[in-house]
Tab-separated table of C-alpha atoms and ligand atoms in Angstrom:
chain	number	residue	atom	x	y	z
A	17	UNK	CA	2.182	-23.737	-18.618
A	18	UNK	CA	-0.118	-20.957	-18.940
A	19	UNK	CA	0.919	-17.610	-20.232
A	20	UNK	CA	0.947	-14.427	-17.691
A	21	UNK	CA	-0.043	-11.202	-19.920
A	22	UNK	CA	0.824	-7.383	-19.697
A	23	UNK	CA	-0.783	-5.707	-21.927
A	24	UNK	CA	1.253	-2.553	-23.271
A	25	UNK	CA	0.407	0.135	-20.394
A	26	UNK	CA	-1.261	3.378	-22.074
A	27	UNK	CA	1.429	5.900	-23.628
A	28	UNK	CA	1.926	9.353	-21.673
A	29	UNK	CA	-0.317	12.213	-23.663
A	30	UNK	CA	0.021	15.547	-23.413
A	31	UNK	CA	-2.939	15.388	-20.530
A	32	UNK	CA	-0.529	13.315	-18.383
A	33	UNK	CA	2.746	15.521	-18.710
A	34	UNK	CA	0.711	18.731	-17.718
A	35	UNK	CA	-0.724	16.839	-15.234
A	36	UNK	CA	2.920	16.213	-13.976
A	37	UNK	CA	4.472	19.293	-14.423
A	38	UNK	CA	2.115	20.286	-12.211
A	39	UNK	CA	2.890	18.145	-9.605
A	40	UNK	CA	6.201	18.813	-9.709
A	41	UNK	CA	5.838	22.734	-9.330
A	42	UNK	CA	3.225	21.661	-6.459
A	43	UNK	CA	6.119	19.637	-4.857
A	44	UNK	CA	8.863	21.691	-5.042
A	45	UNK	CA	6.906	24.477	-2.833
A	46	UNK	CA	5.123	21.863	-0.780
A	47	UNK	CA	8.706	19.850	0.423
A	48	UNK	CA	11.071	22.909	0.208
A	49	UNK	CA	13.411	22.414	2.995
A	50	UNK	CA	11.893	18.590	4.055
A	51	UNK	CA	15.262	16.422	5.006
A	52	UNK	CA	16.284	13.331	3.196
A	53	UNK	CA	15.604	11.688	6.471
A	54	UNK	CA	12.351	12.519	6.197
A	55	UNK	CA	11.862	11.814	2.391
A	56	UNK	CA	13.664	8.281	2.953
A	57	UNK	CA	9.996	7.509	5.307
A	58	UNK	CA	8.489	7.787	1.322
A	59	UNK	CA	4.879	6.010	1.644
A	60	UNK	CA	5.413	5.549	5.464
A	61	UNK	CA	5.683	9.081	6.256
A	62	UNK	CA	2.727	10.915	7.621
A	63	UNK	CA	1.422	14.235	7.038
A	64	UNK	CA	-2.252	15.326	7.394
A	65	UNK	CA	-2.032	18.883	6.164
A	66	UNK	CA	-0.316	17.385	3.249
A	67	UNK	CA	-2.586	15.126	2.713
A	68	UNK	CA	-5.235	17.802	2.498
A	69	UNK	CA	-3.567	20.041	0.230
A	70	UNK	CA	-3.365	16.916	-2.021
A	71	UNK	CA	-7.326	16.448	-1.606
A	72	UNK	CA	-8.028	20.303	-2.074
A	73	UNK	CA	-5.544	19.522	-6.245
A	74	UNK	CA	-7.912	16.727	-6.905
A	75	UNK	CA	-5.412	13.991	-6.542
A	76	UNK	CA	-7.205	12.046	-4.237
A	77	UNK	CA	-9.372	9.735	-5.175
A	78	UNK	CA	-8.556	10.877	-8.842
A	79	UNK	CA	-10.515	8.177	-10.815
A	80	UNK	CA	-13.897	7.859	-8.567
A	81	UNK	CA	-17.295	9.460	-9.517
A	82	UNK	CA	-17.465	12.934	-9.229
A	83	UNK	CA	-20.766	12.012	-7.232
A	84	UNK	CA	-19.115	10.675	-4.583
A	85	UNK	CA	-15.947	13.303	-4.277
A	86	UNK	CA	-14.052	11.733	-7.156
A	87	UNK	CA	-12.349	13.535	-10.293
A	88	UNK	CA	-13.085	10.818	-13.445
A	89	UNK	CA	-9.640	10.712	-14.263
A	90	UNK	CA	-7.952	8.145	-16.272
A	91	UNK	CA	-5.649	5.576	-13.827
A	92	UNK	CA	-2.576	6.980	-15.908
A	93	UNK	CA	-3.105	10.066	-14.624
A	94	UNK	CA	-3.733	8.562	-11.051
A	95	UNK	CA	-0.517	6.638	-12.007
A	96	UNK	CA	1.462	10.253	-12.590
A	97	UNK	CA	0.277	11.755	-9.584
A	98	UNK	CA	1.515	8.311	-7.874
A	99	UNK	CA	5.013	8.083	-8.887
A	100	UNK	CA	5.858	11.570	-9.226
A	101	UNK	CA	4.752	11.530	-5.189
A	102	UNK	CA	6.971	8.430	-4.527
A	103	UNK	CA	9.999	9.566	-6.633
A	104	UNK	CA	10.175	12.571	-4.236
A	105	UNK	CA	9.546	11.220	-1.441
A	106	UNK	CA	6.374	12.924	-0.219
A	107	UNK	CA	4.376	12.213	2.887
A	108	UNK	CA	1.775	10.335	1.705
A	109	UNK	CA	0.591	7.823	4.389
A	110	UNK	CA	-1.680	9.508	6.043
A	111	UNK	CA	-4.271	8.923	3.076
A	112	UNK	CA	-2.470	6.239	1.048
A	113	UNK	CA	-4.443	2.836	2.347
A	114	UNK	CA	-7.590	5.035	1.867
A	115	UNK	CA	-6.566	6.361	-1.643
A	116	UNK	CA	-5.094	3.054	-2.794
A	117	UNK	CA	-7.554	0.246	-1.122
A	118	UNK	CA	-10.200	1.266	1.557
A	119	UNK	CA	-12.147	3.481	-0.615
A	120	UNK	CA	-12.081	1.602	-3.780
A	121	UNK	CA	-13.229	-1.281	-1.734
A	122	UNK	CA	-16.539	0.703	-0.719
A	123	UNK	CA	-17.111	1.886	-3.728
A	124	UNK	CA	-16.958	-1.893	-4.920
A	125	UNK	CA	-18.805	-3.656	-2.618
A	126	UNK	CA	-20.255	-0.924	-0.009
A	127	UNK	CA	-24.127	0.148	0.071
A	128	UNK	CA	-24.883	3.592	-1.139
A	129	UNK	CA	-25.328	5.265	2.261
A	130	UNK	CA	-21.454	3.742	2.867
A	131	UNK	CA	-20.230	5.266	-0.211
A	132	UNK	CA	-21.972	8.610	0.268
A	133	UNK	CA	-20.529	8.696	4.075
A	134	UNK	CA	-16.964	7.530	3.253
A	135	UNK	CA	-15.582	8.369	0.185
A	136	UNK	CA	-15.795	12.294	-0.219
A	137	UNK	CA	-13.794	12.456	3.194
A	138	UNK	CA	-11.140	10.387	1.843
A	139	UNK	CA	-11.320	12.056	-1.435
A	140	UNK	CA	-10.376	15.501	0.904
A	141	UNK	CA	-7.278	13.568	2.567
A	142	UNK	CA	-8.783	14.035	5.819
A	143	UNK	CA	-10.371	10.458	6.175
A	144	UNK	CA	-7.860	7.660	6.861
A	145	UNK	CA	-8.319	3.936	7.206
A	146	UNK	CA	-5.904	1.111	8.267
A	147	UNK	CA	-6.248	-2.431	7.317
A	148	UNK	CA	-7.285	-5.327	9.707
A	149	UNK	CA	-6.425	-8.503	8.252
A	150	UNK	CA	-3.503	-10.271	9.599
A	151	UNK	CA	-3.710	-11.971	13.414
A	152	UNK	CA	-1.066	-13.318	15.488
A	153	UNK	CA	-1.741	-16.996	14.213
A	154	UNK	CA	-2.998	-15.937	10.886
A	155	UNK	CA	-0.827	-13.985	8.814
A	156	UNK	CA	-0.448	-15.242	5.153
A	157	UNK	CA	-3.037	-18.204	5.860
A	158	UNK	CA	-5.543	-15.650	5.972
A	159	UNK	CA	-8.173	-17.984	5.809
A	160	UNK	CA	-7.574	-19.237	9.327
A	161	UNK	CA	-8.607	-15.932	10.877
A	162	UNK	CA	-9.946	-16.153	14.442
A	163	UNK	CA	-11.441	-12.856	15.212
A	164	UNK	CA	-14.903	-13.622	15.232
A	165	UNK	CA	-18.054	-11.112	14.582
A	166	UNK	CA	-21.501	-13.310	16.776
A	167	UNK	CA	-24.578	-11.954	15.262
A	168	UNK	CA	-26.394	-10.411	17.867
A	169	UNK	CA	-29.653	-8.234	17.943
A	170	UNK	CA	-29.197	-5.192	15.727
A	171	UNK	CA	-26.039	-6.509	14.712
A	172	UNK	CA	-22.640	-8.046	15.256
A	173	UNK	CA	-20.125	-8.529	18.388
A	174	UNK	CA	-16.256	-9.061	17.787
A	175	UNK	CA	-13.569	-10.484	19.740
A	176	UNK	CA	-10.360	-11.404	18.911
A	177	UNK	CA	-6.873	-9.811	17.756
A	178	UNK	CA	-5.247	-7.966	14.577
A	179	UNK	CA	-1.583	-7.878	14.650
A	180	UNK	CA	0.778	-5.369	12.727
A	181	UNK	CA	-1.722	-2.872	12.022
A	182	UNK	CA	-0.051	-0.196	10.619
A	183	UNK	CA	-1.041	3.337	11.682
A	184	UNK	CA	-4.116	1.814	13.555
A	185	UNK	CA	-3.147	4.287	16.350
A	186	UNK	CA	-3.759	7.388	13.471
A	187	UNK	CA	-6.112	5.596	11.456
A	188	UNK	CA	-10.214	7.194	11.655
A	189	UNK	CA	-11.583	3.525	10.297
A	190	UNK	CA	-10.130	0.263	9.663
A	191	UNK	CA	-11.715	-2.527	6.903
A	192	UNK	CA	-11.961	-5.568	9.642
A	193	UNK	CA	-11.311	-9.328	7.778
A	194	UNK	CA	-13.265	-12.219	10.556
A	195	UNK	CA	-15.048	-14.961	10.461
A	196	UNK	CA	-18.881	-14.500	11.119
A	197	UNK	CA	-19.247	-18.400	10.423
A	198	UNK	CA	-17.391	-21.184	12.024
A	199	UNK	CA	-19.557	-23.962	10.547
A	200	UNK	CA	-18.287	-23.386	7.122
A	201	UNK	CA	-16.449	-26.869	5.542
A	202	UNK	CA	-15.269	-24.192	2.953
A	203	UNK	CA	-12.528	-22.142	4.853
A	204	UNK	CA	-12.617	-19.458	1.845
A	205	UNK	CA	-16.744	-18.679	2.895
A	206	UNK	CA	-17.972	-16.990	6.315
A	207	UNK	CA	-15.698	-14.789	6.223
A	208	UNK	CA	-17.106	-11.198	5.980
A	209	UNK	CA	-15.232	-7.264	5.879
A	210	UNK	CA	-16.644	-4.724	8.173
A	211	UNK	CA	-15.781	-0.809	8.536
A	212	UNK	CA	-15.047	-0.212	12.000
A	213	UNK	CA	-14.703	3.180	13.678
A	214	UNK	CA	-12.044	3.592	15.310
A	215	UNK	CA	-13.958	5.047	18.159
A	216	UNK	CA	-15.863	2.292	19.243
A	217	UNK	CA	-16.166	1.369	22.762
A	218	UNK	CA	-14.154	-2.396	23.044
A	219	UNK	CA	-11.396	-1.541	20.728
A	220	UNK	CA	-8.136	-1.209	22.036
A	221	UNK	CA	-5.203	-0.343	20.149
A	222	UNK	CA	-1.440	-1.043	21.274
A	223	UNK	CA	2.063	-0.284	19.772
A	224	UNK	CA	4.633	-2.021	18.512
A	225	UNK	CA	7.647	-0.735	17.700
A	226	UNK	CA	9.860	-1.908	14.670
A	227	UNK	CA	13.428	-2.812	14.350
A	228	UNK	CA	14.311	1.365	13.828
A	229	UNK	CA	12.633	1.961	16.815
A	230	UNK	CA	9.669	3.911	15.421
A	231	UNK	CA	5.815	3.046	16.084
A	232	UNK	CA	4.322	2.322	13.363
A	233	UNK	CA	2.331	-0.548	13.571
A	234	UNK	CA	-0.448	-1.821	16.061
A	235	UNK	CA	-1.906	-5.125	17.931
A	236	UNK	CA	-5.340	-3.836	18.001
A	237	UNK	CA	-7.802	-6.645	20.488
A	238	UNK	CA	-11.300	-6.402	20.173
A	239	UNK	CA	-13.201	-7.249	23.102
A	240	UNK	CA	-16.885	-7.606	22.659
A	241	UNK	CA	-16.870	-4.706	20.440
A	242	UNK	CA	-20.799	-3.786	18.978
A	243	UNK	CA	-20.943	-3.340	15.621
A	244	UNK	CA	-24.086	-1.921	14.231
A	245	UNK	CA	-25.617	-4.051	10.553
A	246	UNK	CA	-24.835	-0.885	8.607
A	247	UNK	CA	-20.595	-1.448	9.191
A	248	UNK	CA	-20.867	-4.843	7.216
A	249	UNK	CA	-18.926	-3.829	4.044
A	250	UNK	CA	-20.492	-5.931	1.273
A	251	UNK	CA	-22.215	-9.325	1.543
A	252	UNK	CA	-22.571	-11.272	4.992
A	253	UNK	CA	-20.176	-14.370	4.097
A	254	UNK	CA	-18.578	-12.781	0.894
A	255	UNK	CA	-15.179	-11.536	2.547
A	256	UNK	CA	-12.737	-13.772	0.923
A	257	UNK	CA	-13.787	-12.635	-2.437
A	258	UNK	CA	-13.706	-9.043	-1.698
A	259	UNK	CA	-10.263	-9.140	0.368
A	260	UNK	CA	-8.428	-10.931	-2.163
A	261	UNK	CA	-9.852	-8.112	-5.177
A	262	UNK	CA	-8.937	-5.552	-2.296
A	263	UNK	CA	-5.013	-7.000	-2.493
A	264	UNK	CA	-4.707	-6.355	-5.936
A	265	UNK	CA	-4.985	-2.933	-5.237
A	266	UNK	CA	-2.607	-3.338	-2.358
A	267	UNK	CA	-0.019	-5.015	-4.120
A	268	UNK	CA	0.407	-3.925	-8.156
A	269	UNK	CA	1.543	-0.099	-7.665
A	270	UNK	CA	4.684	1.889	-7.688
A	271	UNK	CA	4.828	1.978	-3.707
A	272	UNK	CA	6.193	-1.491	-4.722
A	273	UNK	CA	9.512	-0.709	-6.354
A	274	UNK	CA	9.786	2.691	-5.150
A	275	UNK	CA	9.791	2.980	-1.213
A	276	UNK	CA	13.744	2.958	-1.840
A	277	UNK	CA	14.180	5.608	-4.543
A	278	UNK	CA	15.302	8.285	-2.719
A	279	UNK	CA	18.371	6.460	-1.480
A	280	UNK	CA	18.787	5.964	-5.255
A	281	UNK	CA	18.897	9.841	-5.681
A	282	UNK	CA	20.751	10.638	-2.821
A	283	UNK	CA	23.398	7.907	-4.246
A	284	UNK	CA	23.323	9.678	-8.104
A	285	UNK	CA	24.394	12.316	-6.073
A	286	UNK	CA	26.987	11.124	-3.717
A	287	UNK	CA	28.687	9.775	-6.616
A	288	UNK	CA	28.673	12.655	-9.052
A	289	UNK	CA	28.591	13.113	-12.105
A	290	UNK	CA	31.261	10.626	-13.197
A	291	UNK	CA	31.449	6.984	-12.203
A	292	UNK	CA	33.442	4.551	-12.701
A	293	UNK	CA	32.703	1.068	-15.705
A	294	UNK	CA	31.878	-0.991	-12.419
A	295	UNK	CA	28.953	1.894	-10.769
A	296	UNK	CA	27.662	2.393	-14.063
A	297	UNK	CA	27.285	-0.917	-14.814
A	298	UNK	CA	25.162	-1.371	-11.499
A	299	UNK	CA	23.230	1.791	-11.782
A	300	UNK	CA	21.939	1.025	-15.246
A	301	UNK	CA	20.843	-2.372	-13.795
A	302	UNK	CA	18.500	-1.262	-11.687
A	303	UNK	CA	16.972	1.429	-13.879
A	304	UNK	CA	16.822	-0.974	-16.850
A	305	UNK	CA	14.558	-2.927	-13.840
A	306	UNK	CA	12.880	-0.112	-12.615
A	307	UNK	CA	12.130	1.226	-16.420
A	308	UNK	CA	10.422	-2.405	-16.433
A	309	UNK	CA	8.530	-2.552	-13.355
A	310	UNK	CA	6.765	0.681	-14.083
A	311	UNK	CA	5.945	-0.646	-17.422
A	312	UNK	CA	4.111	-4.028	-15.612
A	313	UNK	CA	2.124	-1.610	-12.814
A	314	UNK	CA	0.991	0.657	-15.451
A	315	UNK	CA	0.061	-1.880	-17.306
A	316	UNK	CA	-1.855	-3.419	-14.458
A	317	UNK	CA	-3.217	0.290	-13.732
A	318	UNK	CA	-5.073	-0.567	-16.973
A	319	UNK	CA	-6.329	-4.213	-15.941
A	320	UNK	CA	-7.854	-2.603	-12.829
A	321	UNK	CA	-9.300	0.450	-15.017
A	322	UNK	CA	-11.046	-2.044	-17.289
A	323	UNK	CA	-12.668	-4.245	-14.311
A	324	UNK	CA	-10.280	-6.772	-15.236
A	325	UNK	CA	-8.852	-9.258	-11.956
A	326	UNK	CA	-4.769	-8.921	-12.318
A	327	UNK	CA	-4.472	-10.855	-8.895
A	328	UNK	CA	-1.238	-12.924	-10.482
A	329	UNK	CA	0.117	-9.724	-12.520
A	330	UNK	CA	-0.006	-7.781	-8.823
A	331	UNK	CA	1.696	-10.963	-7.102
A	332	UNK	CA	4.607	-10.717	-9.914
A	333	UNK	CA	5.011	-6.900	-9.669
A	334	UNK	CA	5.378	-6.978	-5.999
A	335	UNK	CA	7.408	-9.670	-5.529
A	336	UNK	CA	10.055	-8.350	-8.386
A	337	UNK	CA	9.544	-5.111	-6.893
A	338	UNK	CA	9.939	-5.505	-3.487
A	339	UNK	CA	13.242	-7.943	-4.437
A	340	UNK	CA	14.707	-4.994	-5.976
A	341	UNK	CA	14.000	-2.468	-3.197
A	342	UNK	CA	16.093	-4.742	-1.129
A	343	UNK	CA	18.694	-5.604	-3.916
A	344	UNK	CA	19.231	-1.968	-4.588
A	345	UNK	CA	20.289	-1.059	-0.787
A	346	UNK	CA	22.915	-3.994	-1.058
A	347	UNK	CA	24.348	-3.339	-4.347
A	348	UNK	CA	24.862	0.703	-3.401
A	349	UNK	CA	26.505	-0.330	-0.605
A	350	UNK	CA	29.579	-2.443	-3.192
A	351	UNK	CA	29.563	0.769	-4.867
A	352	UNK	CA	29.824	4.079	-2.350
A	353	UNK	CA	32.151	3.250	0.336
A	354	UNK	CA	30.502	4.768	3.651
A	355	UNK	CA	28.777	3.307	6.724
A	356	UNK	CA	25.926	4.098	7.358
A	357	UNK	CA	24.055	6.616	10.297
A	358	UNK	CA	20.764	7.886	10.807
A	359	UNK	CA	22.597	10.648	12.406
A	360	UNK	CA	24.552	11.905	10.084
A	361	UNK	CA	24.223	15.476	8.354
A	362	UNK	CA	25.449	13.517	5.014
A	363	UNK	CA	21.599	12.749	3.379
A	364	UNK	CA	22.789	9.621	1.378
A	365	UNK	CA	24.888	8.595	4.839
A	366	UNK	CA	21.397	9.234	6.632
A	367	UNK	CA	18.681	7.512	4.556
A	368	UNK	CA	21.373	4.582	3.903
A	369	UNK	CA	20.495	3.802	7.394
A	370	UNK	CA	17.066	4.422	7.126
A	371	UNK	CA	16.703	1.802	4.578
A	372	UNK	CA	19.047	-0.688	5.819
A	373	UNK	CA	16.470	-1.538	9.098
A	374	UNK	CA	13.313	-0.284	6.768
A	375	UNK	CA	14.096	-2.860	3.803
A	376	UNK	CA	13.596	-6.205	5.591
A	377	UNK	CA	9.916	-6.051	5.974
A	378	UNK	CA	9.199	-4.944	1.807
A	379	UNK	CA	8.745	-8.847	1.299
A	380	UNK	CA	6.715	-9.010	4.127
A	381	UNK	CA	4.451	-6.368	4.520
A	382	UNK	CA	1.777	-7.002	2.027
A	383	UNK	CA	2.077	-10.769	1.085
A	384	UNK	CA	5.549	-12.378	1.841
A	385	UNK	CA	7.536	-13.395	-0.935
A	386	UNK	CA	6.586	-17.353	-0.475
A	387	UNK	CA	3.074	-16.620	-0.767
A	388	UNK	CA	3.335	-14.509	-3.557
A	389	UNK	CA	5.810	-16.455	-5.090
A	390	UNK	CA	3.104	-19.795	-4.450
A	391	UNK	CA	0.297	-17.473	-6.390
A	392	UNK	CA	2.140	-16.982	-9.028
A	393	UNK	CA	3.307	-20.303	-10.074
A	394	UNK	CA	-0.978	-21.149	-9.162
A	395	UNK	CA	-1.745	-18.515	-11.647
A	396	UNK	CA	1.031	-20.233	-14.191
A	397	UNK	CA	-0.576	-23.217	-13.874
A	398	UNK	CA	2.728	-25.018	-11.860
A	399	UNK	CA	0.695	-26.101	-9.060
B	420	LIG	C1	5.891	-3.150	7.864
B	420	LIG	C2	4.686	-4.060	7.922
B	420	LIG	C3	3.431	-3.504	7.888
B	420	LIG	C4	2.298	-4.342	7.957
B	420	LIG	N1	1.060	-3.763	7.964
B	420	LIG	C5	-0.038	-4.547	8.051
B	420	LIG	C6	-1.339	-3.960	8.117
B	420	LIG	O1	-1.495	-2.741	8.086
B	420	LIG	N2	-2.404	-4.765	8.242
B	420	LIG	C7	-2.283	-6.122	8.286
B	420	LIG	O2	-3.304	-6.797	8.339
B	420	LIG	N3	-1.053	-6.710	8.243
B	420	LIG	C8	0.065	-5.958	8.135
B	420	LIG	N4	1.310	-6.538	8.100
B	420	LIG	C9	1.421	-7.983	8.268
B	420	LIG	C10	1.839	-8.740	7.032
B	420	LIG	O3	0.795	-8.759	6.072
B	420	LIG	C11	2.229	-10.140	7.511
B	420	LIG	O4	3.402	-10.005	8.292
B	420	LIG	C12	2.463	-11.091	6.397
B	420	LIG	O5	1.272	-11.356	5.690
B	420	LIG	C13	3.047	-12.430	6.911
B	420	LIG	O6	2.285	-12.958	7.965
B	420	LIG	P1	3.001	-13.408	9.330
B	420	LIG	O7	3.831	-12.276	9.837
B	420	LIG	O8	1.947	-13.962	10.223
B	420	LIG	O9	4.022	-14.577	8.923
B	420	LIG	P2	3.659	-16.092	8.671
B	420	LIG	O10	2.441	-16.193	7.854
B	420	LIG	O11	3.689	-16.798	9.981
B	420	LIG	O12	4.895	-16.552	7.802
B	420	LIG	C14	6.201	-16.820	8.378
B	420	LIG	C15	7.099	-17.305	7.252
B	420	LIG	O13	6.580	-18.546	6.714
B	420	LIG	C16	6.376	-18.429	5.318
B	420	LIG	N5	5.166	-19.148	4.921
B	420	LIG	C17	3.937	-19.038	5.500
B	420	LIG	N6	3.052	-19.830	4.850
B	420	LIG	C18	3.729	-20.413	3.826
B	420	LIG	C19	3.353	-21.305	2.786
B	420	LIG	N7	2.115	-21.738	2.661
B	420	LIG	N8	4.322	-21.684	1.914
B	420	LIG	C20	5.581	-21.229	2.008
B	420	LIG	N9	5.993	-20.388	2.986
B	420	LIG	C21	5.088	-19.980	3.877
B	420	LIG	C22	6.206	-16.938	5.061
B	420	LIG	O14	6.540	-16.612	3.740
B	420	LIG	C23	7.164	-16.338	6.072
B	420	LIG	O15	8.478	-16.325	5.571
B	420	LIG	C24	2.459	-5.739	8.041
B	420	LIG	C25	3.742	-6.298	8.074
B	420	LIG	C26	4.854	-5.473	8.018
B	420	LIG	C27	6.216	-6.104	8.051
């Protein structure tokens, strides 16, 4: 069996603790008075003024050129910024595909005109993108994506349909996964990424509504939508490559074991400060995992600083992540006796409901657990 490494993440310096102290002072004016309601939303809640007062601190695009609207941080410090945002609760999701995937991408693989256009918006927070990848008959068999881009004079015409896109309805750009080759043996080549304005005449973008009710996701149908050469993102034919580095960004951060921390808070405090042998024991469980998990993601932080490929380390930190999200919600509820509603003026009451119909799709959203689960034992050498 092969061995799966972590290297030890980088230790906190003095750099990264002023860096979060600073955050913290930044958050405590900037979500004064913001419900627990609201902070339960964590990466799903949306904010655009928020998202450009976090642009105008730098901690946006914290680790990108400085020539293209970046800050040349270290990815620790991106890291701090990260969880201390998480921890609280902030709303982050207007920028966060952007921040965490979209913009690295182009930076990657995009031409230099791309990189110029793209990346100081989203470094400002005012440039969001959404992610086009899974279709009604293609969701973790990626590879079998229909939506098709025809070359055609001056460039490229797409049909087909992208299902669950979330915030595709908010989104300014989305980085579109199709085929632009059907006569490939290999399903893994002809596929290609494009950046698609949201704009465009032949796009049309629907809701659907999840099981709280809210929209947040999308079936967005292209129907002979123009796409100009300049919005292929990277090389003609080179998509599978590109999506699957663009998932380890997607999948190895602390929006994976902390999109259910503030019902962790809210429970610290609905118990008080003394519990009983049987609450302590279950609250020290999940920090002891939590403690853990950060260690892995920084650790991956790291990989992805030195250009290294921690496709199987993501796969492992999202899958233990996202099972502890969902663990957490059940084993609070052996421990504080309430039921929950979204109505209530009681915050833990409130977000325990949040959670409860939010929790479901962690192991989905992303990669399901199966697939992940399947990578991992690939990367192991087990299959
Ligand atoms: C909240 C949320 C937000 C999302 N946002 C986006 C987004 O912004 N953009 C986007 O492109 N997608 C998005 N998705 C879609 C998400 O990536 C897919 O739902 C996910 O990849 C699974 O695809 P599917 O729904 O088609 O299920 P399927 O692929 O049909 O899978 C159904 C079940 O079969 C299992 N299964 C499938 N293949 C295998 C296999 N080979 N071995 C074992 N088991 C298997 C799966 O694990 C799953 O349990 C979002 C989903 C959610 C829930």
């Amino acid at each position: 069996m092969t061995q799966l490494n972590f290297a030890p993440p980088p230790p906190n310096t003095e750099s990264t603790e002023t860096l979060r102290a600073k955050v913290r002072a930044f958050l405590d004016i900037e979500m004064a008075g913001m419900s627990a309601h609201e902070r339960a939303a964590s990466w799903g809640g949306r904010n655009p003024e928020f998202s450009r007062k976090m642009g105008a601190q730098g901690w946006i695009g914290m680790t990108w050129p400085k020539q293209y609207g970046g800050h040349e941080r270290s990815a620790l410090e991106r890291y701090v910024v990260l969880e201390e945002m998480l921890a609280a609760g902030a709303p982050v999701g207007a920028h966060w595909v952007a921040d965490r995937q979209s913009a690295p991408s182009i930076l990657r693989f995009g031409t230099e005109a791309q990189r110029q256009f793209f990346v100081p918006k989203v470094a400002k927070g005012e440039c969001y993108f959404c992610i086009g990848m899974s279709e009604p008959d293609s969701g973790s068999d990626l590879a079998a994506t229909r939506t098709r881009a025809q070359a055609v004079d001056g460039g490229f015409k797409v049909n087909g349909t992208k299902i669950w896109t979330s915030g595709a309805h908010v989104a300014h750009y989305m980085i579109l996964f199709c085929r632009t080759d059907s006569n490939t043996e290999d399903r893994h080549s002809g596929v290609s990424q494009f950046i698609v304005d949201m704009k465009t005449p032949g796009i049309a973008v629907r809701p659907i509504y999840d099981l709280s009710g809210q929209h947040h996701f999308n079936e967005v149908v292209f129907d002979d939508m123009f796409l100009p050469e300049s919005a292929l993102l990277g090389k003609l034919g080179d998509g599978w490559k590109q999506v699957t580095s663009e998932l380890s960004y997607e999948r190895s951060g602390p929006d994976r074991f902390l999109s259910t921390f503030t019902l962790l808070l809210e429970g610290f405090q609905m118990l008080g400060r003394t519990v009983d042998d049987r609450s302590a024991i279950v609250l020290g469980r999940i920090i002891a995992h939590l403690m853990t998990l950060r260690r892995m993601s920084r650790s991956i932080a790291g990989m992805l600083q030195r250009g290294e490929d921690p496709a199987v380390q993501a796969a492992v930190v999202k899958e233990l992540g996202t099972s502890l999200e969902q663990d957490m919600v059940e084993a609070l509820r052996l421990i504080v006796d309430v039921e929950p509603d979204g109505g209530s003026d009681n915050p833990y009451v409130a977000v325990l409901a949040h959670t409860i119909l939010h929790a479901p799709s962690f192991s989905l959203r992303g990669g399901t657990r199966e697939i992940l689960r399947g990578i991992i034992a690939r990367g192991l050498g087990l299959r």
